mmCIF file of C-alpha atoms in Angstrom:
data_model
loop_
_atom_site.group_PDB
_atom_site.id
_atom_site.type_symbol
_atom_site.label_atom_id
_atom_site.label_comp_id
_atom_site.label_asym_id
_atom_site.label_seq_id
_atom_site.Cartn_x
_atom_site.Cartn_y
_atom_site.Cartn_z
ATOM 1 C CA GLY S 21 -28.964 2.491 -14.232
ATOM 2 C CA GLN S 22 -26.323 -0.027 -13.281
ATOM 3 C CA ASN S 23 -27.322 -3.671 -13.635
ATOM 4 C CA ILE S 24 -25.325 -6.879 -13.507
ATOM 5 C CA ASP S 25 -27.169 -10.197 -13.850
ATOM 6 C CA GLN S 26 -25.955 -13.687 -13.126
ATOM 7 C CA PRO S 27 -27.830 -16.879 -12.215
ATOM 8 C CA THR S 28 -28.478 -17.320 -8.510
ATOM 9 C CA GLU S 29 -27.587 -21.002 -8.259
ATOM 10 C CA MET S 30 -26.035 -23.757 -10.361
ATOM 11 C CA THR S 31 -25.257 -27.405 -9.696
ATOM 12 C CA ALA S 32 -22.762 -29.707 -11.369
ATOM 13 C CA THR S 33 -20.907 -32.957 -10.777
ATOM 14 C CA GLU S 34 -17.225 -33.608 -10.209
ATOM 15 C CA GLY S 35 -15.201 -33.730 -13.397
ATOM 16 C CA ALA S 36 -17.794 -31.831 -15.422
ATOM 17 C CA ILE S 37 -17.564 -28.420 -17.115
ATOM 18 C CA VAL S 38 -19.760 -25.525 -16.019
ATOM 19 C CA GLN S 39 -20.302 -22.081 -17.547
ATOM 20 C CA ILE S 40 -21.474 -19.175 -15.385
ATOM 21 C CA ASN S 41 -22.900 -16.290 -17.394
ATOM 22 C CA CYS S 42 -22.902 -12.611 -16.547
ATOM 23 C CA THR S 43 -24.649 -9.828 -18.431
ATOM 24 C CA TYR S 44 -24.137 -6.182 -17.599
ATOM 25 C CA GLN S 45 -25.551 -2.757 -18.337
ATOM 26 C CA THR S 46 -23.404 -0.055 -16.784
ATOM 27 C CA SER S 47 -22.784 3.616 -17.484
ATOM 28 C CA GLY S 48 -19.059 3.013 -17.809
ATOM 29 C CA PHE S 49 -16.791 0.030 -18.465
ATOM 30 C CA ASN S 50 -13.137 -0.323 -17.557
ATOM 31 C CA GLY S 51 -12.954 -4.089 -17.338
ATOM 32 C CA LEU S 52 -14.729 -7.080 -15.840
ATOM 33 C CA PHE S 53 -13.533 -9.175 -12.907
ATOM 34 C CA TRP S 54 -14.500 -12.607 -11.626
ATOM 35 C CA TYR S 55 -14.050 -13.452 -7.947
ATOM 36 C CA GLN S 56 -14.524 -16.699 -6.028
ATOM 37 C CA GLN S 57 -15.922 -16.630 -2.510
ATOM 38 C CA HIS S 58 -16.127 -19.676 -0.254
ATOM 39 C CA ALA S 59 -18.713 -19.541 2.518
ATOM 40 C CA GLY S 60 -17.526 -17.354 5.395
ATOM 41 C CA GLU S 61 -14.399 -16.234 3.560
ATOM 42 C CA ALA S 62 -13.210 -13.179 1.622
ATOM 43 C CA PRO S 63 -13.654 -12.970 -2.159
ATOM 44 C CA THR S 64 -10.488 -13.922 -4.022
ATOM 45 C CA PHE S 65 -9.557 -12.736 -7.505
ATOM 46 C CA LEU S 66 -9.920 -15.210 -10.375
ATOM 47 C CA SER S 67 -9.716 -13.334 -13.661
ATOM 48 C CA TYR S 68 -9.859 -9.998 -15.452
ATOM 49 C CA ASN S 69 -11.031 -9.146 -18.969
ATOM 50 C CA VAL S 70 -10.926 -5.746 -20.601
ATOM 51 C CA LEU S 71 -10.695 -6.727 -24.274
ATOM 52 C CA ASP S 72 -13.002 -9.064 -26.154
ATOM 53 C CA GLY S 73 -12.032 -12.693 -26.152
ATOM 54 C CA LEU S 74 -11.021 -15.555 -23.928
ATOM 55 C CA GLU S 75 -8.529 -15.490 -21.064
ATOM 56 C CA GLU S 76 -7.377 -18.897 -19.880
ATOM 57 C CA LYS S 77 -5.837 -19.621 -16.503
ATOM 58 C CA GLY S 78 -5.487 -23.303 -15.730
ATOM 59 C CA ARG S 79 -8.903 -24.919 -15.190
ATOM 60 C CA PHE S 80 -10.608 -21.530 -15.307
ATOM 61 C CA SER S 81 -11.303 -19.387 -18.375
ATOM 62 C CA SER S 82 -13.189 -16.138 -18.766
ATOM 63 C CA PHE S 83 -14.725 -14.653 -21.878
ATOM 64 C CA LEU S 84 -15.848 -11.115 -22.663
ATOM 65 C CA SER S 85 -17.966 -9.553 -25.408
ATOM 66 C CA ARG S 86 -18.193 -5.801 -24.846
ATOM 67 C CA SER S 87 -20.663 -5.240 -27.701
ATOM 68 C CA LYS S 88 -23.083 -7.723 -26.111
ATOM 69 C CA GLY S 89 -22.432 -6.712 -22.509
ATOM 70 C CA TYR S 90 -21.701 -10.351 -21.758
ATOM 71 C CA SER S 91 -19.112 -12.446 -19.976
ATOM 72 C CA TYR S 92 -18.829 -16.007 -18.819
ATOM 73 C CA LEU S 93 -16.595 -17.949 -16.464
ATOM 74 C CA LEU S 94 -15.818 -21.495 -17.569
ATOM 75 C CA LEU S 95 -14.709 -24.038 -14.991
ATOM 76 C CA LYS S 96 -13.311 -27.339 -16.282
ATOM 77 C CA GLU S 97 -12.626 -30.633 -14.501
ATOM 78 C CA LEU S 98 -14.757 -29.567 -11.581
ATOM 79 C CA GLN S 99 -13.607 -30.475 -8.081
ATOM 80 C CA MET S 100 -15.530 -30.489 -4.809
ATOM 81 C CA LYS S 101 -13.472 -27.496 -3.637
ATOM 82 C CA ASP S 102 -14.954 -25.441 -6.503
ATOM 83 C CA SER S 103 -18.222 -25.295 -4.535
ATOM 84 C CA ALA S 104 -18.411 -21.567 -3.825
ATOM 85 C CA SER S 105 -20.048 -18.318 -4.908
ATOM 86 C CA TYR S 106 -18.745 -16.700 -8.085
ATOM 87 C CA LEU S 107 -19.012 -12.939 -8.327
ATOM 88 C CA CYS S 108 -19.016 -10.954 -11.551
ATOM 89 C CA ALA S 109 -17.949 -7.312 -11.177
ATOM 90 C CA VAL S 110 -17.614 -4.441 -13.647
ATOM 91 C CA ARG S 111 -15.112 -1.670 -13.039
ATOM 92 C CA ASP S 112 -16.624 1.768 -13.585
ATOM 93 C CA GLY S 113 -13.937 4.322 -12.836
ATOM 94 C CA THR S 114 -12.289 3.392 -9.536
ATOM 95 C CA ALA S 115 -15.170 1.405 -8.051
ATOM 96 C CA LEU S 116 -16.438 -2.092 -8.814
ATOM 97 C CA ILE S 117 -20.113 -2.865 -9.347
ATOM 98 C CA PHE S 118 -20.883 -6.421 -8.293
ATOM 99 C CA GLY S 119 -23.536 -8.831 -9.426
ATOM 100 C CA LYS S 120 -25.398 -10.740 -6.710
ATOM 101 C CA GLY S 121 -23.231 -13.810 -7.230
ATOM 102 C CA THR S 122 -23.812 -17.374 -8.428
ATOM 103 C CA THR S 123 -23.653 -20.177 -5.864
ATOM 104 C CA LEU S 124 -22.160 -23.288 -7.450
ATOM 105 C CA SER S 125 -22.645 -26.662 -5.784
ATOM 106 C CA VAL S 126 -20.427 -29.514 -6.972
ATOM 107 C CA SER S 127 -21.497 -33.037 -6.058
ATOM 108 C CA SER S 128 -19.684 -36.354 -6.377
ATOM 109 C CA ASP K 18 1.143 -11.154 -0.922
ATOM 110 C CA VAL K 19 -1.279 -8.330 -0.192
ATOM 111 C CA LYS K 20 -2.611 -8.391 3.338
ATOM 112 C CA VAL K 21 -5.844 -6.614 4.221
ATOM 113 C CA THR K 22 -6.644 -6.937 7.909
ATOM 114 C CA GLN K 23 -9.970 -6.144 9.511
ATOM 115 C CA SER K 24 -9.895 -5.598 13.240
ATOM 116 C CA SER K 25 -12.700 -8.000 14.208
ATOM 117 C CA ARG K 26 -14.241 -11.117 12.633
ATOM 118 C CA TYR K 27 -17.382 -10.901 14.789
ATOM 119 C CA LEU K 28 -18.882 -7.926 16.596
ATOM 120 C CA VAL K 29 -22.090 -7.476 18.574
ATOM 121 C CA LYS K 30 -23.331 -3.972 19.385
ATOM 122 C CA ARG K 31 -26.516 -2.357 20.609
ATOM 123 C CA THR K 32 -28.903 -0.040 18.796
ATOM 124 C CA GLY K 33 -27.799 3.582 19.045
ATOM 125 C CA GLU K 34 -24.130 2.822 19.740
ATOM 126 C CA LYS K 35 -21.357 4.404 17.706
ATOM 127 C CA VAL K 36 -19.453 1.585 16.008
ATOM 128 C CA PHE K 37 -15.979 1.662 14.489
ATOM 129 C CA LEU K 38 -14.754 -0.930 11.984
ATOM 130 C CA GLU K 39 -11.052 -0.766 11.203
ATOM 131 C CA CYS K 40 -9.167 -1.932 8.131
ATOM 132 C CA VAL K 41 -5.430 -1.909 7.500
ATOM 133 C CA GLN K 42 -3.523 -2.815 4.320
ATOM 134 C CA ASP K 43 0.197 -3.381 4.023
ATOM 135 C CA MET K 44 0.850 -2.783 0.311
ATOM 136 C CA ASP K 45 0.806 1.020 0.085
ATOM 137 C CA HIS K 46 -2.357 0.904 -2.042
ATOM 138 C CA GLU K 47 -3.946 4.198 -3.023
ATOM 139 C CA ASN K 48 -7.549 3.054 -3.000
ATOM 140 C CA MET K 49 -9.553 1.499 -0.185
ATOM 141 C CA PHE K 50 -13.199 0.438 -0.060
ATOM 142 C CA TRP K 51 -15.928 -0.558 2.353
ATOM 143 C CA TYR K 52 -18.725 -2.929 1.251
ATOM 144 C CA ARG K 53 -21.550 -4.681 2.971
ATOM 145 C CA GLN K 54 -22.701 -8.103 1.840
ATOM 146 C CA ASP K 55 -26.247 -9.355 2.446
ATOM 147 C CA PRO K 56 -27.947 -12.550 1.232
ATOM 148 C CA GLY K 57 -29.720 -11.967 -2.064
ATOM 149 C CA LEU K 58 -28.255 -8.461 -2.426
ATOM 150 C CA GLY K 59 -24.609 -9.204 -3.076
ATOM 151 C CA LEU K 60 -21.771 -6.791 -2.375
ATOM 152 C CA ARG K 61 -22.768 -3.129 -2.168
ATOM 153 C CA LEU K 62 -20.322 -0.252 -1.968
ATOM 154 C CA ILE K 63 -20.689 2.046 1.041
ATOM 155 C CA TYR K 64 -17.707 4.407 0.674
ATOM 156 C CA PHE K 65 -14.294 4.433 -0.919
ATOM 157 C CA SER K 66 -11.160 6.522 -0.595
ATOM 158 C CA TYR K 67 -8.570 7.256 -3.273
ATOM 159 C CA ASP K 68 -6.096 9.109 -1.061
ATOM 160 C CA VAL K 69 -5.501 10.176 2.518
ATOM 161 C CA LYS K 70 -8.362 12.367 3.791
ATOM 162 C CA MET K 71 -10.253 11.856 0.484
ATOM 163 C CA LYS K 72 -13.526 9.947 0.310
ATOM 164 C CA GLU K 73 -16.326 9.251 -2.128
ATOM 165 C CA LYS K 74 -19.834 7.992 -1.436
ATOM 166 C CA GLY K 75 -20.772 4.637 -2.849
ATOM 167 C CA ASP K 76 -24.240 3.274 -3.474
ATOM 168 C CA ILE K 77 -25.440 3.085 0.134
ATOM 169 C CA PRO K 78 -23.648 5.706 2.297
ATOM 170 C CA GLU K 79 -26.620 6.633 4.482
ATOM 171 C CA GLY K 80 -25.980 5.974 8.171
ATOM 172 C CA TYR K 81 -22.222 5.569 7.658
ATOM 173 C CA SER K 82 -19.155 7.755 7.613
ATOM 174 C CA VAL K 83 -15.477 6.982 6.973
ATOM 175 C CA SER K 84 -12.069 8.217 7.996
ATOM 176 C CA ARG K 85 -8.706 7.905 6.273
ATOM 177 C CA GLU K 86 -6.049 9.729 8.268
ATOM 178 C CA LYS K 87 -3.199 7.445 7.143
ATOM 179 C CA LYS K 88 -2.723 5.714 3.815
ATOM 180 C CA GLU K 89 -2.780 2.206 5.253
ATOM 181 C CA ARG K 90 -5.892 2.591 7.429
ATOM 182 C CA PHE K 91 -9.531 3.087 6.439
ATOM 183 C CA SER K 92 -12.212 3.188 9.117
ATOM 184 C CA LEU K 93 -15.956 2.747 8.735
ATOM 185 C CA ILE K 94 -18.124 4.455 11.341
ATOM 186 C CA LEU K 95 -21.738 3.707 12.127
ATOM 187 C CA GLU K 96 -22.809 6.949 13.783
ATOM 188 C CA SER K 97 -25.847 5.474 15.556
ATOM 189 C CA ALA K 98 -26.172 1.762 14.882
ATOM 190 C CA SER K 99 -29.532 0.373 13.830
ATOM 191 C CA THR K 100 -30.734 -3.207 13.406
ATOM 192 C CA ASN K 101 -30.837 -2.858 9.601
ATOM 193 C CA GLN K 102 -27.063 -2.421 9.674
ATOM 194 C CA THR K 103 -26.608 -6.014 10.792
ATOM 195 C CA SER K 104 -24.496 -7.418 7.980
ATOM 196 C CA MET K 105 -21.135 -8.732 6.796
ATOM 197 C CA TYR K 106 -18.751 -5.826 6.199
ATOM 198 C CA LEU K 107 -15.846 -6.262 3.796
ATOM 199 C CA CYS K 108 -12.886 -3.963 3.320
ATOM 200 C CA ALA K 109 -10.783 -3.991 0.144
ATOM 201 C CA SER K 110 -7.703 -2.234 -1.174
ATOM 202 C CA HIS K 111 -6.559 -1.581 -4.715
ATOM 203 C CA ARG K 112 -3.326 -0.335 -6.239
ATOM 204 C CA GLY K 113 -5.127 1.258 -9.196
ATOM 205 C CA GLY K 114 -5.402 0.656 -12.919
ATOM 206 C CA ASN K 115 -6.216 -2.899 -13.988
ATOM 207 C CA GLN K 116 -5.158 -4.477 -10.713
ATOM 208 C CA PRO K 117 -7.774 -6.432 -8.741
ATOM 209 C CA GLN K 118 -9.154 -5.387 -5.402
ATOM 210 C CA HIS K 119 -7.912 -7.431 -2.447
ATOM 211 C CA PHE K 120 -10.364 -8.175 0.338
ATOM 212 C CA GLY K 121 -10.088 -8.613 4.067
ATOM 213 C CA ASP K 122 -11.748 -11.556 5.830
ATOM 214 C CA GLY K 123 -14.790 -9.504 6.758
ATOM 215 C CA THR K 124 -16.496 -8.439 9.980
ATOM 216 C CA ARG K 125 -19.844 -10.008 10.795
ATOM 217 C CA LEU K 126 -21.640 -7.252 12.705
ATOM 218 C CA SER K 127 -24.818 -7.855 14.663
ATOM 219 C CA ILE K 128 -26.828 -4.920 16.007
ATOM 220 C CA LEU K 129 -29.221 -5.907 18.779
#
């Protein structure tokens, strides 16, 4: 079956670093996406990995290990505005399979 | 910038009504998708379309149908609305390949 696991909730403080993990077991794999979703808003694209390794984009980085079925999103220098849900999604053919999302709360 | 527009942000309908949710994208994308998002369940795919008049069932198509008569417009139809279809509905479009999906703002649908 298709399964994508990520922690339900995480908390962190401003200025800290947080790592959100995602493990997946899917019948196919054509890449892994991370999205950010603020409460009441649409998901917005953060990063994409299809090859093993680290992709860095400003304060955000994403890592992929295909052999382990594992990815993480790393957020540095946390800001209050980073409080949101973070969605891990695996592309299988045309469609995306989403995890249930991780709600990150950043406090001062 | 890609713009995906959903016709309503909030909608209230009654049990048994036929409900239409509309989605329009302005970037000539081939692929369009309908999801519902529920607390604790995440985003689940209802239907998607990879071309005009073409559709594929997602994970939870029961109780829904779709229509894609023009490339830019993808409609979700609840044939006979039921209370368990109360949810946030999100539309997305996708150029193809490694490009990300772009989402609309969502329609919060309540079935009374």
